[in-house]
Tab-separated table of C-alpha atoms in Angstrom:
chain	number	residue	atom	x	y	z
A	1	UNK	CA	23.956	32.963	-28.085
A	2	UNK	CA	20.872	34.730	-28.323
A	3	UNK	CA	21.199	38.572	-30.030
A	4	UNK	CA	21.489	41.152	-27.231
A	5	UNK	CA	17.642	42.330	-25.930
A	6	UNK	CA	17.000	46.025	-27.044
A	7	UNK	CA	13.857	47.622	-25.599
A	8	UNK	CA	13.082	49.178	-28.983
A	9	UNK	CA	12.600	45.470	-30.546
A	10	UNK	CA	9.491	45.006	-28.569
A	11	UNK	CA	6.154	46.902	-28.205
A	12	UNK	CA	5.756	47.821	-24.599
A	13	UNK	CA	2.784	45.308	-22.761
A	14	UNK	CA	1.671	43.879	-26.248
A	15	UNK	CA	4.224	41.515	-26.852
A	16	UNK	CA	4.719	39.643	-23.780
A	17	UNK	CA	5.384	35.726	-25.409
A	18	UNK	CA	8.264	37.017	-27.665
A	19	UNK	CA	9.214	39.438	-24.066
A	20	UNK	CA	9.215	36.015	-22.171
A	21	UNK	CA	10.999	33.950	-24.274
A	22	UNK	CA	13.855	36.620	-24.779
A	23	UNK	CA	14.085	37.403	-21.391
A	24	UNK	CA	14.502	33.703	-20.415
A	25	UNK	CA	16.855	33.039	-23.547
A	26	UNK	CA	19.199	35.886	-22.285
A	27	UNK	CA	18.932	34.561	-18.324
A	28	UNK	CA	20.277	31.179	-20.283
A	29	UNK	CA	22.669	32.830	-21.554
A	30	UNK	CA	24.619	34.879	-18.774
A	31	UNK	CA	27.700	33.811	-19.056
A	32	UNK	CA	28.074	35.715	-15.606
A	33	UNK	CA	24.913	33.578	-13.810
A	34	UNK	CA	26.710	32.524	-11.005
A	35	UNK	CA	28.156	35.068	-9.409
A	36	UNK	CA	25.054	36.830	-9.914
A	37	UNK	CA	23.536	33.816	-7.957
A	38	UNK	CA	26.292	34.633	-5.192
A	39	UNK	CA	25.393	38.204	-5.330
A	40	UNK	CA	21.643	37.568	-5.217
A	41	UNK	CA	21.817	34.791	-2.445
A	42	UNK	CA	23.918	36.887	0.166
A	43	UNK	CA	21.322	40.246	-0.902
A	44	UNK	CA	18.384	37.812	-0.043
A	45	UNK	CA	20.297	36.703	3.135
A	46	UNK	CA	20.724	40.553	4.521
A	47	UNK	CA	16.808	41.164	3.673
A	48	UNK	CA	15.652	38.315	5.504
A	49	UNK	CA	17.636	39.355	8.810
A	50	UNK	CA	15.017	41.105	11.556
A	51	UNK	CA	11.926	39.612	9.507
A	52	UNK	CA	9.075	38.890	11.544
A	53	UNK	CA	7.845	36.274	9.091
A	54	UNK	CA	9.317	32.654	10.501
A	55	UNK	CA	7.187	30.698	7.673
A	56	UNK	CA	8.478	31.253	3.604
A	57	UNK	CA	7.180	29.846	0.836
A	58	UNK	CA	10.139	29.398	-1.667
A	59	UNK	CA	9.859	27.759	-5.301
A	60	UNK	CA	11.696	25.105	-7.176
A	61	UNK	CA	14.109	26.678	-9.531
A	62	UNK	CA	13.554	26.140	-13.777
A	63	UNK	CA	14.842	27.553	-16.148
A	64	UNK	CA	18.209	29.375	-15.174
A	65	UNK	CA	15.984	30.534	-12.081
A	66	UNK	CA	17.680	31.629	-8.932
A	67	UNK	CA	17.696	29.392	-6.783
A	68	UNK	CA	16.969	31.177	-3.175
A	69	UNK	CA	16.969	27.421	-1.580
A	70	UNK	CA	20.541	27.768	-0.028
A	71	UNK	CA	19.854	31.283	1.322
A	72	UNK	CA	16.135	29.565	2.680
A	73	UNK	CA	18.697	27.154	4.324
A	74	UNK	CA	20.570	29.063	6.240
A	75	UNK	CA	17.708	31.325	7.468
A	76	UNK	CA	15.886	28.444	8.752
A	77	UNK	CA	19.040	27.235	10.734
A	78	UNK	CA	18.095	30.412	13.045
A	79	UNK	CA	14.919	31.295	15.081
A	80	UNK	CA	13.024	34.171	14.642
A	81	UNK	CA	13.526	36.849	17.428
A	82	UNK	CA	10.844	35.182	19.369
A	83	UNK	CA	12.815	31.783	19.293
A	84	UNK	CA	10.502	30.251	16.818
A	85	UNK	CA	11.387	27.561	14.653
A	86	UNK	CA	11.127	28.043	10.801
A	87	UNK	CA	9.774	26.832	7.804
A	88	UNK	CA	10.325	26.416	4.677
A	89	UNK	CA	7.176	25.760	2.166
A	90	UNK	CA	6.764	24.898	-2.122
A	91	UNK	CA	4.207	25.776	-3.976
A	92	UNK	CA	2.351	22.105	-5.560
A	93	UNK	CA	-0.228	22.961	-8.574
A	94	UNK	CA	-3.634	22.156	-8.455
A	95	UNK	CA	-4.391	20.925	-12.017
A	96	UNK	CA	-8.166	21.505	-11.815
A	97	UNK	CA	-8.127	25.106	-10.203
A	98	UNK	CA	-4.580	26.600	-11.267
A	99	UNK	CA	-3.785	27.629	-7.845
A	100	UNK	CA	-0.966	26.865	-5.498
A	101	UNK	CA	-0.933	25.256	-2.150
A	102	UNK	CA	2.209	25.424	-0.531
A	103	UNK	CA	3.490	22.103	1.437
A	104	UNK	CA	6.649	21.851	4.066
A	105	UNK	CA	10.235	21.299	2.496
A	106	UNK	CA	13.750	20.405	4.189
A	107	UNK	CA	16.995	19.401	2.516
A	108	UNK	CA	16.599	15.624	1.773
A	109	UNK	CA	13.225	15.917	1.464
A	110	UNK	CA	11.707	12.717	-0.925
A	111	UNK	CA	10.049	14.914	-3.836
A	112	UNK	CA	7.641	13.883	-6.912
A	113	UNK	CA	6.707	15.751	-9.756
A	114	UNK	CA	3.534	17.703	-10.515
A	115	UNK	CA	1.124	17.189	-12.913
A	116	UNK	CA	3.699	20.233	-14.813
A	117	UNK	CA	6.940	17.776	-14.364
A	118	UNK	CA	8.394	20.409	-11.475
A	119	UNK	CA	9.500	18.574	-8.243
A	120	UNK	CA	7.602	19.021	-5.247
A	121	UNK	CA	7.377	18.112	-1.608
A	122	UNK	CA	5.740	14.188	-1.382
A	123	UNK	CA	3.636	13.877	1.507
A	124	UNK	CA	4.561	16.898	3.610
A	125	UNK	CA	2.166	18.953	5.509
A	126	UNK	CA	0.309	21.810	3.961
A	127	UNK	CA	0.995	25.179	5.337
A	128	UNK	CA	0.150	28.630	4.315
A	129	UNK	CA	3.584	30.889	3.985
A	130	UNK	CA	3.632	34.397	5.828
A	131	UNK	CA	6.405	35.529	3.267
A	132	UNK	CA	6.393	34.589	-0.088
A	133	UNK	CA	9.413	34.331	-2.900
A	134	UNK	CA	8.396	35.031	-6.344
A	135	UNK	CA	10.352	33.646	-9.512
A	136	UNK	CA	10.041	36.736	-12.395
A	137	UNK	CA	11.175	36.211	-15.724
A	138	UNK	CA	11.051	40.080	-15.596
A	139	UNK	CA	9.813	42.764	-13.782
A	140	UNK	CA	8.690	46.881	-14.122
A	141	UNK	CA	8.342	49.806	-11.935
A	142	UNK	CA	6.116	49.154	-8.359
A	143	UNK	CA	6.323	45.374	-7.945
A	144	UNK	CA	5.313	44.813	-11.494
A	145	UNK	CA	6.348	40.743	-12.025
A	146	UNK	CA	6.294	39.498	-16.060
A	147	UNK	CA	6.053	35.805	-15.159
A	148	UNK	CA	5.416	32.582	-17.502
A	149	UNK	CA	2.232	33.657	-18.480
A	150	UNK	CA	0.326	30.830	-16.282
A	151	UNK	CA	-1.331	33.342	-13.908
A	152	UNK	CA	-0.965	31.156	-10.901
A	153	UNK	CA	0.429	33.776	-8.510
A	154	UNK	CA	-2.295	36.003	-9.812
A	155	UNK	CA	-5.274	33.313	-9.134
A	156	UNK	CA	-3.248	31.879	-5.450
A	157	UNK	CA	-2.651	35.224	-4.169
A	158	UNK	CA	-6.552	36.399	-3.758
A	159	UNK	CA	-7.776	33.160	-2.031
A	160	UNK	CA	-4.456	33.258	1.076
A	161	UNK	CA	-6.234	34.934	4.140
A	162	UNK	CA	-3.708	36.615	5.609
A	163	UNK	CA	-2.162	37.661	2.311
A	164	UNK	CA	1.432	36.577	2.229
A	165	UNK	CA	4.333	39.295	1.718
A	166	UNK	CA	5.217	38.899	-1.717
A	167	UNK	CA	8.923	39.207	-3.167
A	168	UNK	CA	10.083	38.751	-6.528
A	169	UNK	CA	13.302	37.708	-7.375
A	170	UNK	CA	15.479	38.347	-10.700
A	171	UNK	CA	18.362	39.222	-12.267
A	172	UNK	CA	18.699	43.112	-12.795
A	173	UNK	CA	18.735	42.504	-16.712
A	174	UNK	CA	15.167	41.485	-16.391
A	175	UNK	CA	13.815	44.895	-15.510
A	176	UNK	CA	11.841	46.357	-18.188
A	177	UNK	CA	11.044	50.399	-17.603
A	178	UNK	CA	7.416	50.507	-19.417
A	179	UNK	CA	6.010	47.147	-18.258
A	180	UNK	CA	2.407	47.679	-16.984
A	181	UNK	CA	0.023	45.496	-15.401
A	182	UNK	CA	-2.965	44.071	-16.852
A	183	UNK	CA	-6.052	44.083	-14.940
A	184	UNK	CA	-5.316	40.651	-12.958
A	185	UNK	CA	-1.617	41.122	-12.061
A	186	UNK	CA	-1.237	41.538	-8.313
A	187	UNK	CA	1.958	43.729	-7.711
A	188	UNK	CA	4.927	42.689	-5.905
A	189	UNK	CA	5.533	44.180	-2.357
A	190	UNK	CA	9.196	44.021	-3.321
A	191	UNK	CA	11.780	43.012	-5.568
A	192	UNK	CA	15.405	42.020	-5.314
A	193	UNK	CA	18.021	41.725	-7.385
A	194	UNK	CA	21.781	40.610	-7.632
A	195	UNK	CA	22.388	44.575	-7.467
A	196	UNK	CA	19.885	45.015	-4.515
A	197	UNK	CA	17.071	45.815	-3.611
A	198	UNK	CA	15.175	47.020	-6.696
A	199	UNK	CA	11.534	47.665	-5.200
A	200	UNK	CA	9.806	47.881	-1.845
A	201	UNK	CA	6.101	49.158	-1.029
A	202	UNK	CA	6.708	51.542	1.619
């Protein structure tokens, strides 16, 4: 069991690998991780009800992640209020430019890994999400996402014409009060948590 995280131990914004690697030790760790899951999955559920967006870009969970797939499921069952059908994207890595392209993904879908060992979509579609669901290791005030240090979002986000919504998801013990963004982070337009709904851009 790792020792319980104290602010104090850490030096806020300058020691983000040790921040990282605590934070992810600790999400390990909860001993209460599923019914946080539960909690997160059927707060996720309410949000998405009266969306506009019918096209989500999800992620494949690592790491003691949440995994927002079974919530993603059960929203796609439905049409949008226009009757649309829905659609559920994951993000594939492009080794050469560090960006994300985001391909179609259904339950039974045949997957591959990346070039990073993650599963992805094998020969589905590309399609560029409306909405998308952010993995944070942590986050801080006004969308603020601590993430694996990769940049991906950071570089992907920029380059999607329209710009997707943007949503992080985490478990509440993740938040971290004086976390600031550098000068590439691109803030969350909302985050939500096991608890609720932790952050939205208004």
């Amino acid at each position: 069991m790792p020792t319980p995280f104290n602010l104090n131990d850490l030096i806020p914004t300058s020691d983000k690998k040790s921040l990282r690697r605590q934070l992810q030790a600790e999400r390990l760790a909860l001993v209460d991780r599923h019914e946080r899951a539960m909690q997160l999955q059927e707060v996720l559920r309410v949000w998405l009800v009266g969306r506009p967006e019918n096209t989500i870009g999800a992620y494949w969970p690592i790491k003691g992640e949440f995994d927002a797939l079974p919530a993603l499921f059960r929203w796609k069952e439905g049409e949008d209020v226009q009757g649309r059908h829905r659609q559920i994207d994951l993000p594939v890595i492009d080794k050469a430019t560090k960006q994300l392209r985001f391909h179609i993904w259904y339950p039974g879908c045949e997957m591959e890994e990346d070039a990073y060992g993650i599963p992805k979509p094998k020969d589905t579609d590309r399609f560029e999400p409306q909405l998308l669901l952010v993995p944070c290791v942590g986050f801080g005030p006004k969308g603020i996402r601590l993430g694996y240090g990769g940049g991906f979002y950071d570089r992907t986000l920029p380059m999607l014409s329209p710009r997707p919504l943007t949503v992080g998801v985490a478990y509440s013990h993740g938040f971290i009060p004086w976390l600031e963004p550098e000068a590439h982070d691109v803030p969350l337009d909302a985050v939500l948590t096991e608890d609720g709904v932790a952050w939205e851009h208004q």
